Coordinates of C-alpha atoms in Angstrom, one line a residue:
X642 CA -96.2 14.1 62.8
X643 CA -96.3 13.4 66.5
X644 CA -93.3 12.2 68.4
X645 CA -94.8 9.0 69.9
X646 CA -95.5 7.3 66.2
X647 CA -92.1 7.3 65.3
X648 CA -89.7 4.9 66.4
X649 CA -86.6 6.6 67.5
X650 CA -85.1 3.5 69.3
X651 CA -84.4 2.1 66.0
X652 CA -83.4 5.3 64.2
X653 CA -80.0 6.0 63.3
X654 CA -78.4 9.4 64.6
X655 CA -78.3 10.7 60.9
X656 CA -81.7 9.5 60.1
X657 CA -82.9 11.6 63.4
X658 CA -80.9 14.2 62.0
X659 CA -82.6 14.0 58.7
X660 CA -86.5 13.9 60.1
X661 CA -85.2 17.3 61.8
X662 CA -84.4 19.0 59.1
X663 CA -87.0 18.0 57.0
X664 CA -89.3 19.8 59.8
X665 CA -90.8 15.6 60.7
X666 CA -89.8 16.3 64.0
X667 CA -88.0 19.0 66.5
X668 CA -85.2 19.6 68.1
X669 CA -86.8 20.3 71.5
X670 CA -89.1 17.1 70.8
X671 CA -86.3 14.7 70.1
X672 CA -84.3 15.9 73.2
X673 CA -87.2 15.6 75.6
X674 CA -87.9 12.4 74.1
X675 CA -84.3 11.1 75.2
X676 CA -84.6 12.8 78.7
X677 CA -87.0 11.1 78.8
X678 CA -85.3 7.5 78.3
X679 CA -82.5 8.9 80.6
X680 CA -85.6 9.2 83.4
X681 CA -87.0 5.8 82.7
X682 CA -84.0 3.9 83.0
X683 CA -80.8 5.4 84.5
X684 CA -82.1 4.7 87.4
X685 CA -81.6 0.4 87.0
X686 CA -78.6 0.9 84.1
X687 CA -76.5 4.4 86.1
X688 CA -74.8 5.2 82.2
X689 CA -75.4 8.9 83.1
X690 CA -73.4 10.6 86.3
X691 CA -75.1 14.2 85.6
X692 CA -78.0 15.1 83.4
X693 CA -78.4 18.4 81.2
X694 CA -82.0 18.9 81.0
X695 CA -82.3 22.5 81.0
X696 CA -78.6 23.1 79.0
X697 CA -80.3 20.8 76.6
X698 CA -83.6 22.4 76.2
X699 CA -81.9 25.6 76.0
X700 CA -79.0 24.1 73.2
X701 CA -82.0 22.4 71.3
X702 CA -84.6 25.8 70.8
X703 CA -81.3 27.6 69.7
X704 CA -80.6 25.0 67.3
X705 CA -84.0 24.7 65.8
X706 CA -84.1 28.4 65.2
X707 CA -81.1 28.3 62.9
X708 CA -82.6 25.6 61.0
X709 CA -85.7 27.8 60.8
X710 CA -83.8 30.2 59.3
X711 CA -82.5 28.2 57.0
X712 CA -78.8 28.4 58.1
X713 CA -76.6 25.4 56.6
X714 CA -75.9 23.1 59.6
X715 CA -74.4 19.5 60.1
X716 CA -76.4 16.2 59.3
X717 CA -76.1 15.7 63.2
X718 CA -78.2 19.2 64.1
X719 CA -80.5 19.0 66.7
X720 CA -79.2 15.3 67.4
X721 CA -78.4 14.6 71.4
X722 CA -75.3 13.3 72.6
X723 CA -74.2 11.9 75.8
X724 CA -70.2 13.1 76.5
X725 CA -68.0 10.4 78.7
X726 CA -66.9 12.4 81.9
X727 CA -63.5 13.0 81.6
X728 CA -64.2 15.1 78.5
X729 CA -64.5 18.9 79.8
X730 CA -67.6 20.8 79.3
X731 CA -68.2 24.2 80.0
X732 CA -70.5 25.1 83.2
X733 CA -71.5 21.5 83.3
X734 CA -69.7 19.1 86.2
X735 CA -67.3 17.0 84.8
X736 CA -65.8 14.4 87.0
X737 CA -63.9 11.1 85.4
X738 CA -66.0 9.2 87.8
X739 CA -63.9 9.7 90.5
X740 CA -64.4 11.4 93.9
X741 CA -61.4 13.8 93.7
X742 CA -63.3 15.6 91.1
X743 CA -66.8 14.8 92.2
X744 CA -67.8 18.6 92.0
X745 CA -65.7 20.1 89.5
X746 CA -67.1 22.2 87.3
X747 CA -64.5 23.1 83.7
X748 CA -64.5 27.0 82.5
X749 CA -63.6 26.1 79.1
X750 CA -64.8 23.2 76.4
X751 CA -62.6 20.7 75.2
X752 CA -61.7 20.8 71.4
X753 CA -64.0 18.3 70.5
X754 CA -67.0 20.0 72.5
X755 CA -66.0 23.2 70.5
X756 CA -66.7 21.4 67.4
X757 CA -69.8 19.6 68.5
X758 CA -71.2 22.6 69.8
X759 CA -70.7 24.6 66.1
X760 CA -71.9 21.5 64.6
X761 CA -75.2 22.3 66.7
X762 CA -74.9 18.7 69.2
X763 CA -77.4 18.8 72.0
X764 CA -75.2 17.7 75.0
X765 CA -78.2 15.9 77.4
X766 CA -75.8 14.4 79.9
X767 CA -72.4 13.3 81.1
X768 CA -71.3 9.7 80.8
X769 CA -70.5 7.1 83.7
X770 CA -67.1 5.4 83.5
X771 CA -64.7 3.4 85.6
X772 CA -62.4 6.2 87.1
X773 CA -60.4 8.0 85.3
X774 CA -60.7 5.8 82.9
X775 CA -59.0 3.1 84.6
X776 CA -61.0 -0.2 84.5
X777 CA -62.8 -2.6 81.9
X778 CA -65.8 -3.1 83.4
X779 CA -67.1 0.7 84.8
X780 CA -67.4 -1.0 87.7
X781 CA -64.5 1.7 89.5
X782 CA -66.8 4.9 89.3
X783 CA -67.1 7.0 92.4
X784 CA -70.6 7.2 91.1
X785 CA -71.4 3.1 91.5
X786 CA -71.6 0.5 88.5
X787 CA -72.9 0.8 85.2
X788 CA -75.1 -1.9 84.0
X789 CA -75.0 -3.8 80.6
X790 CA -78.7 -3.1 78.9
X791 CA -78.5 -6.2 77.5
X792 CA -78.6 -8.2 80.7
X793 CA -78.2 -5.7 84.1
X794 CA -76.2 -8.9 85.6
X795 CA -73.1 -8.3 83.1
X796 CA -71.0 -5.4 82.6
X797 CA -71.1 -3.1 80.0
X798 CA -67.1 -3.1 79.4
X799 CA -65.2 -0.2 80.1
X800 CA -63.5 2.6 80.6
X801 CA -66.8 4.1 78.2
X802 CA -69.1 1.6 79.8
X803 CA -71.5 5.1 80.4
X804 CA -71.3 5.8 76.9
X805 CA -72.1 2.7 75.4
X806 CA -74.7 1.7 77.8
X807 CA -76.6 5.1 77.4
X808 CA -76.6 4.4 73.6
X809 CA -77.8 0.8 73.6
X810 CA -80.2 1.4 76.3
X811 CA -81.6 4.4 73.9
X812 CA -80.9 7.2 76.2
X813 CA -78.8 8.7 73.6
X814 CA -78.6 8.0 69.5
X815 CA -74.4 8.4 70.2
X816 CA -72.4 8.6 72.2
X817 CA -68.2 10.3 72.8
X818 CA -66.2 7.9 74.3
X819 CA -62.5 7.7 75.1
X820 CA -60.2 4.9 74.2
X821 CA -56.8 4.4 75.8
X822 CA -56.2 0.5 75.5
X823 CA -59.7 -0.4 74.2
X824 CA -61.7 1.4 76.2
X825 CA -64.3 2.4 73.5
X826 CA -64.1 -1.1 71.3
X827 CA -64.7 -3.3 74.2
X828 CA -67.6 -2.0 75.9
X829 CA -68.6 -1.7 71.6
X830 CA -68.6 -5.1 71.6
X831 CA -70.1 -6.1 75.0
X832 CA -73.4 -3.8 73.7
X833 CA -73.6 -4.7 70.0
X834 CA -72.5 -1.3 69.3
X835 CA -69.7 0.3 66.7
X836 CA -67.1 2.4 67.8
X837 CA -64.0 3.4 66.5
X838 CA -60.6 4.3 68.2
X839 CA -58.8 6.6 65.9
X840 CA -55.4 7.3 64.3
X841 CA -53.7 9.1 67.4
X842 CA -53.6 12.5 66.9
X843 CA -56.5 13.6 64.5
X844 CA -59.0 14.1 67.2
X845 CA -57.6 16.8 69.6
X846 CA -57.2 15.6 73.0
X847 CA -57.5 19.6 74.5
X848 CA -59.6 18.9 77.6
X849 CA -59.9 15.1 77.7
X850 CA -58.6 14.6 81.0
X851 CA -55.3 12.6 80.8
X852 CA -54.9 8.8 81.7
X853 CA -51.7 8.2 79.6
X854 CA -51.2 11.0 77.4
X855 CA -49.2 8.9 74.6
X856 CA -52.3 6.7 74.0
X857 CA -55.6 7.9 74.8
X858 CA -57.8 9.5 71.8
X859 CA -61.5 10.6 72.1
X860 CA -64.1 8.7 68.9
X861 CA -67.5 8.1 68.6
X862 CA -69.7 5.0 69.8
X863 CA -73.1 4.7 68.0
X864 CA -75.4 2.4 66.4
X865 CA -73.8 2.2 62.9
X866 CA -70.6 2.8 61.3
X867 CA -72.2 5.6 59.1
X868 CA -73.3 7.2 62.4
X869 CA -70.1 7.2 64.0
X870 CA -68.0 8.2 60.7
X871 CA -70.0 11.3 60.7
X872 CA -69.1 12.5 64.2
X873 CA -65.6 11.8 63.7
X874 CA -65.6 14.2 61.1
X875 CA -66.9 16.6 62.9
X876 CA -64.3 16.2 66.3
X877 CA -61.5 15.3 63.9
X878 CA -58.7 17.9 62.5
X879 CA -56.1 20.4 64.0
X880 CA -56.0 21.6 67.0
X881 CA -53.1 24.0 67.8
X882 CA -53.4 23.6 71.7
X883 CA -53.2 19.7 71.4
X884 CA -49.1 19.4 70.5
X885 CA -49.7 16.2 69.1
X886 CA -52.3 17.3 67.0
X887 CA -51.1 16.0 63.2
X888 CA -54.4 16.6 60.8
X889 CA -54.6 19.6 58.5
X890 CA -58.3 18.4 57.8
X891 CA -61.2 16.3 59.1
X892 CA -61.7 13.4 58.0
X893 CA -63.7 12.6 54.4
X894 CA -65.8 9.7 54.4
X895 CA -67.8 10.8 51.2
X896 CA -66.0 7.8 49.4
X897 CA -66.7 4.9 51.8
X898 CA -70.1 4.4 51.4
X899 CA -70.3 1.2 48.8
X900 CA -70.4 -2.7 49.1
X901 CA -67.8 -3.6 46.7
X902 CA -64.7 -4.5 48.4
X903 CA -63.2 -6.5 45.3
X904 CA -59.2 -6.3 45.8
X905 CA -58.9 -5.1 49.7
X906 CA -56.6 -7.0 51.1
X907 CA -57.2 -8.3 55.0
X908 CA -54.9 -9.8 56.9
X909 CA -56.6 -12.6 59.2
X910 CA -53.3 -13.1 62.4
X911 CA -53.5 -17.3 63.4
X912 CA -52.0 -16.7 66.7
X913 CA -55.1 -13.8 67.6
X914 CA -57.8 -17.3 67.0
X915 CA -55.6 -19.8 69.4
X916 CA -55.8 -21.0 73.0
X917 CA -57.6 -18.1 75.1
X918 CA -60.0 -17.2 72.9
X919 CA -64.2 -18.0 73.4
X920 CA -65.0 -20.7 70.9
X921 CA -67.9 -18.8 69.9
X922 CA -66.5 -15.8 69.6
X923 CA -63.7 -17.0 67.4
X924 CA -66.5 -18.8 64.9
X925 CA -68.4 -15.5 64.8
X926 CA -65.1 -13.6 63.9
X927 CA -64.2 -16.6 61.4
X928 CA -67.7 -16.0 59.9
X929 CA -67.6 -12.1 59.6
X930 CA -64.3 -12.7 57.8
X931 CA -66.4 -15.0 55.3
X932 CA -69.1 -12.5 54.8
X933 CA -66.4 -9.6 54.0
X934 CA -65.0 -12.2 51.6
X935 CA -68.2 -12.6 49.5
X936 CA -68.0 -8.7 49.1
X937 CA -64.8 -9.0 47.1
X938 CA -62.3 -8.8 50.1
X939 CA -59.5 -11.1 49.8
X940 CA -58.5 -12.9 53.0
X941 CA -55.0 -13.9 53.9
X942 CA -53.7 -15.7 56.8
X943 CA -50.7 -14.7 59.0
X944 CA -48.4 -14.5 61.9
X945 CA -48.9 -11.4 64.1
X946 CA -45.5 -10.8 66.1
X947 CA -45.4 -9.5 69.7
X948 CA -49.1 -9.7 70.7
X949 CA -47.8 -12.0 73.6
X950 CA -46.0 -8.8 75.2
X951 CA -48.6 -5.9 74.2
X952 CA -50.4 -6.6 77.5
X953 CA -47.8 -5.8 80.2
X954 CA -46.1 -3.4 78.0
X955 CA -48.8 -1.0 77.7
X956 CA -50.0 -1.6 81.6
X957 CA -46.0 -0.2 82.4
X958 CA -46.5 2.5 79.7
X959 CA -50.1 3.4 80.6
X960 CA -49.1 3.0 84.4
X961 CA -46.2 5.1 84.3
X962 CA -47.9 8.4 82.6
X963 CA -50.3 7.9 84.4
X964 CA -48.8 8.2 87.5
X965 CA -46.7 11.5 86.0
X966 CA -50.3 12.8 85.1
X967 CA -52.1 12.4 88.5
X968 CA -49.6 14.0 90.3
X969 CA -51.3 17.4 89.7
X970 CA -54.4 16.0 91.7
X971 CA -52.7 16.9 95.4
X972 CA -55.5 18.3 97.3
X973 CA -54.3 22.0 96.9
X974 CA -55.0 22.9 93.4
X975 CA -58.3 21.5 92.7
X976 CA -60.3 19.1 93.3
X977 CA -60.9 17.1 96.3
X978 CA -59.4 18.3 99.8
X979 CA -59.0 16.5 103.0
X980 CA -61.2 18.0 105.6
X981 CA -59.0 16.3 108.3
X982 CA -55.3 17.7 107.1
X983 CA -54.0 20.4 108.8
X984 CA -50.1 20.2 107.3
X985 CA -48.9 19.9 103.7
X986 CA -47.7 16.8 103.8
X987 CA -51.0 15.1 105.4
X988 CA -52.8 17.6 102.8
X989 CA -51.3 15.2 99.7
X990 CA -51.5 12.4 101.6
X991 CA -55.2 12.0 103.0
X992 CA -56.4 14.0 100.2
X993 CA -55.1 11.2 97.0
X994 CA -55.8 8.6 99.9
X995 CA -58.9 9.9 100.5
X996 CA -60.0 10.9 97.1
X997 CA -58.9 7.9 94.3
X998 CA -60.1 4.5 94.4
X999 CA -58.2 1.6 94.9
X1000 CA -58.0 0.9 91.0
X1001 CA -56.3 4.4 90.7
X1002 CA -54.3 3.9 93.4
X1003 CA -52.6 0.4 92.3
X1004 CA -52.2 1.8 88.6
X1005 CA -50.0 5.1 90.2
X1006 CA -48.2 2.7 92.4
X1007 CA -47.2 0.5 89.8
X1008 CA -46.0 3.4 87.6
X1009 CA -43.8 5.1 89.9
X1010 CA -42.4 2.0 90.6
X1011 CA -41.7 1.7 87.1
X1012 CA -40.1 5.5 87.0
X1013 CA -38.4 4.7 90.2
X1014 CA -34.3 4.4 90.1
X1015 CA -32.8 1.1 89.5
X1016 CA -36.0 -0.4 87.8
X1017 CA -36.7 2.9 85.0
X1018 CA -34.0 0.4 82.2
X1019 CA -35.5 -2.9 83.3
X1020 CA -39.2 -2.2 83.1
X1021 CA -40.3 1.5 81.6
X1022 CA -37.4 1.3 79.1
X1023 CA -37.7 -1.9 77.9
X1024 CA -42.1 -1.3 77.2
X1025 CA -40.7 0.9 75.1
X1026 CA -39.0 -1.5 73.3
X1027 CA -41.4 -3.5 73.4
X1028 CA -44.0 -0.7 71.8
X1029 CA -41.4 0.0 69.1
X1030 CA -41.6 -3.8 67.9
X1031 CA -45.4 -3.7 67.9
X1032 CA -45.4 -0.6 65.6
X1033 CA -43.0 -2.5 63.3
X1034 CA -45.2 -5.7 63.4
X1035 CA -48.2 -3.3 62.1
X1036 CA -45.7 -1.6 59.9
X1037 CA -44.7 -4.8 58.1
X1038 CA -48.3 -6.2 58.3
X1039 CA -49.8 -3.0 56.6
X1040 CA -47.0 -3.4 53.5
X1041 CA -49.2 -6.8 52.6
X1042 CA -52.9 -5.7 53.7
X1043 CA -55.0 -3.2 54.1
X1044 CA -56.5 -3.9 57.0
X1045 CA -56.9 -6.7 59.6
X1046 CA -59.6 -8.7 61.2
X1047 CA -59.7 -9.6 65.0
X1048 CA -62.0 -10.2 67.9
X1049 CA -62.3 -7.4 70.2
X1050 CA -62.1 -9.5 73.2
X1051 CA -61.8 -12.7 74.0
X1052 CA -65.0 -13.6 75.9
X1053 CA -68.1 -11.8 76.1
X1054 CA -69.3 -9.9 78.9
X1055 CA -68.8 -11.3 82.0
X1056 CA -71.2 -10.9 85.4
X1057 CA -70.5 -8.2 87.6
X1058 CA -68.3 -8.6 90.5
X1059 CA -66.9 -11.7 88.3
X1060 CA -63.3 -10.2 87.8
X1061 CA -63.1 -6.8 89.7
X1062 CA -61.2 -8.6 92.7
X1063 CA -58.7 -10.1 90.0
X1064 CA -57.2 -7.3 88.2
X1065 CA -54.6 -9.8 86.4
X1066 CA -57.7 -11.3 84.7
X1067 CA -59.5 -7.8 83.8
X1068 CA -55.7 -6.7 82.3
X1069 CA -55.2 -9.8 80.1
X1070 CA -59.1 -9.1 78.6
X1071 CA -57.2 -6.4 76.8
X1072 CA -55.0 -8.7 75.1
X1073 CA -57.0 -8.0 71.1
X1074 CA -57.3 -4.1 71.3
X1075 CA -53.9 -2.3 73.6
X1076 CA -51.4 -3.0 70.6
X1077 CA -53.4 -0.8 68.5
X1078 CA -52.9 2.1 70.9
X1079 CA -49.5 1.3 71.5
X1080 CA -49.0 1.3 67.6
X1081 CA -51.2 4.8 67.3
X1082 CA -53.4 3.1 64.4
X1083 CA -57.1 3.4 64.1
X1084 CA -59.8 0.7 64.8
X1085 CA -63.3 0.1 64.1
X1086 CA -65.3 -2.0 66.9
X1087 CA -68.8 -3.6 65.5
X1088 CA -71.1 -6.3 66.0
X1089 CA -70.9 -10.0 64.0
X1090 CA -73.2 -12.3 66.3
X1091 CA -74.5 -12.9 69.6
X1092 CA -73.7 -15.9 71.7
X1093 CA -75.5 -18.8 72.7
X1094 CA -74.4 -19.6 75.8
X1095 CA -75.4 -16.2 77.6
X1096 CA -77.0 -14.3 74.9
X1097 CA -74.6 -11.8 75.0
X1098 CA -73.0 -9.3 71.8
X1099 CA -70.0 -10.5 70.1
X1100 CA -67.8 -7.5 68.8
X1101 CA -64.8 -7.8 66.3
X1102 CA -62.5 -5.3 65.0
X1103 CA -60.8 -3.8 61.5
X1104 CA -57.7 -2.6 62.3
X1105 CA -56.2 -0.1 59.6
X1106 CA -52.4 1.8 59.2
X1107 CA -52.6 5.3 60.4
X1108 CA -55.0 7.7 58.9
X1109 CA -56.9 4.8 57.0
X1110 CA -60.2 5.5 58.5
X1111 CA -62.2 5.8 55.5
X1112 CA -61.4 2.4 54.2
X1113 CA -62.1 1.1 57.5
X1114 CA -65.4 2.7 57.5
X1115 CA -66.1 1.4 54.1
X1116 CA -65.3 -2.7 54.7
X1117 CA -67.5 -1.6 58.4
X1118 CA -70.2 -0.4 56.0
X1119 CA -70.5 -3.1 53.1
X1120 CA -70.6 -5.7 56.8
X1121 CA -73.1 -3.9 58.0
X1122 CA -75.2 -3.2 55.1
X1123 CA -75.3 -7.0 54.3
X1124 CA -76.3 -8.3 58.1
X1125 CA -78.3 -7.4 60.5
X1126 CA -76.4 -7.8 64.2
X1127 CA -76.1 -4.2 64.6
X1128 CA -79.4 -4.1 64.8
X1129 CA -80.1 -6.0 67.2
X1130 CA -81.7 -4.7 71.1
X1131 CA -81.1 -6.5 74.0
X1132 CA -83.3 -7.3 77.3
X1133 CA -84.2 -3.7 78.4

């Protein structure tokens, strides 16, 4: 069956994954037909930094020959996959968007490339995002903005704005994304796109370069929740070089794929639907929460403590490691070098001057401020404190429900250039998604409407105790088998 009859835009990764197997289509077809897409439009949208076409042809004839042979192989074989770009990858240029890595090249995979790879993933390009993964917007890359595909005026959300713009711009059928405060939910739901932020430590965070080490974790972003349940799957388990690496055992989602939901409980938090949040964002949520209801869930109303404190407790936590963890970028090691040093102390200075953005720079200031004597108890000790509550809040929340309900963020998109100047603004956008990283519980992101003032996605999110995955995936699935938002394609 030739390539061009078959609509791949609107073909789930698994289905792809299925019409390969089944000999419908190739693996060298299907990944020329997304080079392709990456050709037509990365030029107006920028989602992709660096592009693997010949990797990817290579990757794609070696996978087709196993499946020739018969060899038993994932349901994602042969499927193409755009990596964000602070995820290493052997041989190919890796460079967390920023300029001090602009042309580094990693000499070893990460984890979850290592498990892709075995799982025969065709890797056809590297993933724009704001700079080491410090932004909500991608509008902080080295390598310019990334557009939303759903109107090039608006962001995509960030730090994965790459990854979810390559997706919903069909350059890519999924996508890897990494999620540190929200960073894979929120550009989710500014691109009518699922994504979920799992439990912290089951997917191994070996060669994901580090923002703040105590929150970030790598997951999927795709069209549906079956889509991305199956890659996490695959990238999910033990890794013995990732120390806080806690799964014996991927994850098993064979169970989660029904539309009853009689009995499971979801907790729905008033003060998450008060002043702040878009009116129509907050009836779309309200609705979703109805629709999950006439599936059998039973909906319960309560008082979420501490989400007034999540915001500037994680910005001192995230801040502070990741000032700790860019240290290593000094000009000398690796990495970007000031042509115009010629001592070691102008070395680390015009070289970080030099080679982070200004982004970077304010979030490293701000976290050795926070480490610094005299202010370590009154502002880096007392986040903690502040993270501890949150966990408990969860804690005590989980005891009555098994999951809760809450918008992603609390606008849609906005236009770019709207809020980059006003960093205060950009931070408090994170107010719905940083507790969950401070608690280390998992998250699903996925569509529930669109808005009629902009015509812009509307994302929510079910947010589960650790390791509950698999029932997330299963309310995701019974949503998303009854409606139709995800979907949905936007202007491009």
């Amino acid at each position: 069956m030739a390539l061009s009859t078959q609509p791949l835009k609107d073909m789930s990764a698994i289905e792809i994954g299925k019409r390969i197997k089944s000999k419908e289509l190739s693996c060298k077809e299907v990944t020329e037909y997304y080079l392709g897409e990456i050709n037509n439009n990365n030029t107006d949208v920028n989602a992709v930094i660096t592009v693997t076409e010949h990797e990817a042809i290579q990757s794609a004839e070696a996978v087709q020959k196993k499946i020739d042979k018969g060899e038993e192989l994932s349901p994602l074989a042969g499927v193409p996959v755009i990596i964000k770009d602070n995820i290493c990858t052997k041989g190919i240029r890796t460079t967390a968007g920023s300029k001090m890595l602009e042309n580094f090249v990693p000499i070893y995979n990460a984890g979850v490339m290592e498990k892709l790879n075995a799982a025969g993933a065709v890797v056809i390009g590297k993933a724009n995002m704001d700079e080491f993964a410090m932004g909500g917007s991608t509008e902080t890359s080295h390598f310019g903005v990334t557009k939303n595909p759903w109107n090039k005026e608006y962001v995509p959300g960030g730090s994965s704005g790459g990854s979810a713009a390559a997706v919903a711009a069909n350059m890519s059928p999924y996508a890897l994304g990494s999620d540190t405060g929200g960073s894979i939910r929120q550009p989710c739901a500014f691109c009518n796109l699922t994504g979920i932020k799992p439990t912290y430590g089951s997917v191994s965070r070996y060669g994901l370069m580090a923002y703040a080490s105590s929150l970030d974790q790598i997951g999927p972003v795709g069209k549906t929740v079956e889509d991305c349940a199956e890659v996490l799957s695959l990238i999910s388990g033990s890794d013995r070089r990732d120390s806080t690496s806690i799964m014996d055992k991927p994850f098993d989602f064979t169970n989660s794929y029904t539309q009853d939901l009689k009995g499971l409980r979801i907790g729905i938090p008033k003060n998450y639907f008060g002043d702040g949040l878009n009116g129509e964002v907050r009836e779309k949520v309200l609705a979703a929460s109805q629709v999950l209801k006439s599936l059998g869930a039973e909906l319960h109303e309560f008082e979420m403590p501490g989400i007034e404190y999540a915001v500037p407790a994680y910005y001192i936590v995230a801040c502070a490691e990741a000032s700790s963890n860019l240290s290593r970028y000094d000009g000398i090691k690796y990495g970007y070098s000031s042509a115009e040093a010629n001592d070691l102390l102008a070395t680390y200075y015009k070289s970080r001057s030099e080679g982070f953005g200004s982004e970077v720079k304010r979030r490293i200031m701000l976290g050795s401020f926070v480490l610094s004597s005299g202010y370590f108890d009154a502002y880096y000790k007392k986040a903690l404190q502040v993270r501890g509550m949150i966990k408990e809040s969860f804690d005590q929340a989980f005891q009555k429900f098994d999951m809760i309900l809450s918008p992603v963020s609390p606008n849609t998109a906005y236009k770019i250039g709207e809020q980059i100047d006003d960093p205060i603004a950009m931070y408090m956008a994170d107010i719905y998604t940083v507790s969950i990283n401070l608690a280390g519980v998992p998250a699903v992101a996925l569509p529930c409407g669109i808005s009629a003032e902009n015509n812009m996605p509307i994302g929510m999110q079910l947010i589960g105790n650790t390791f509950s995955e698999p029932t997330l995936v299963k309310a995701a699935y019974a949503y998303q088998q009854v409606t139709d938002h995800h979907t949905k394609g936007g202007i491009l």
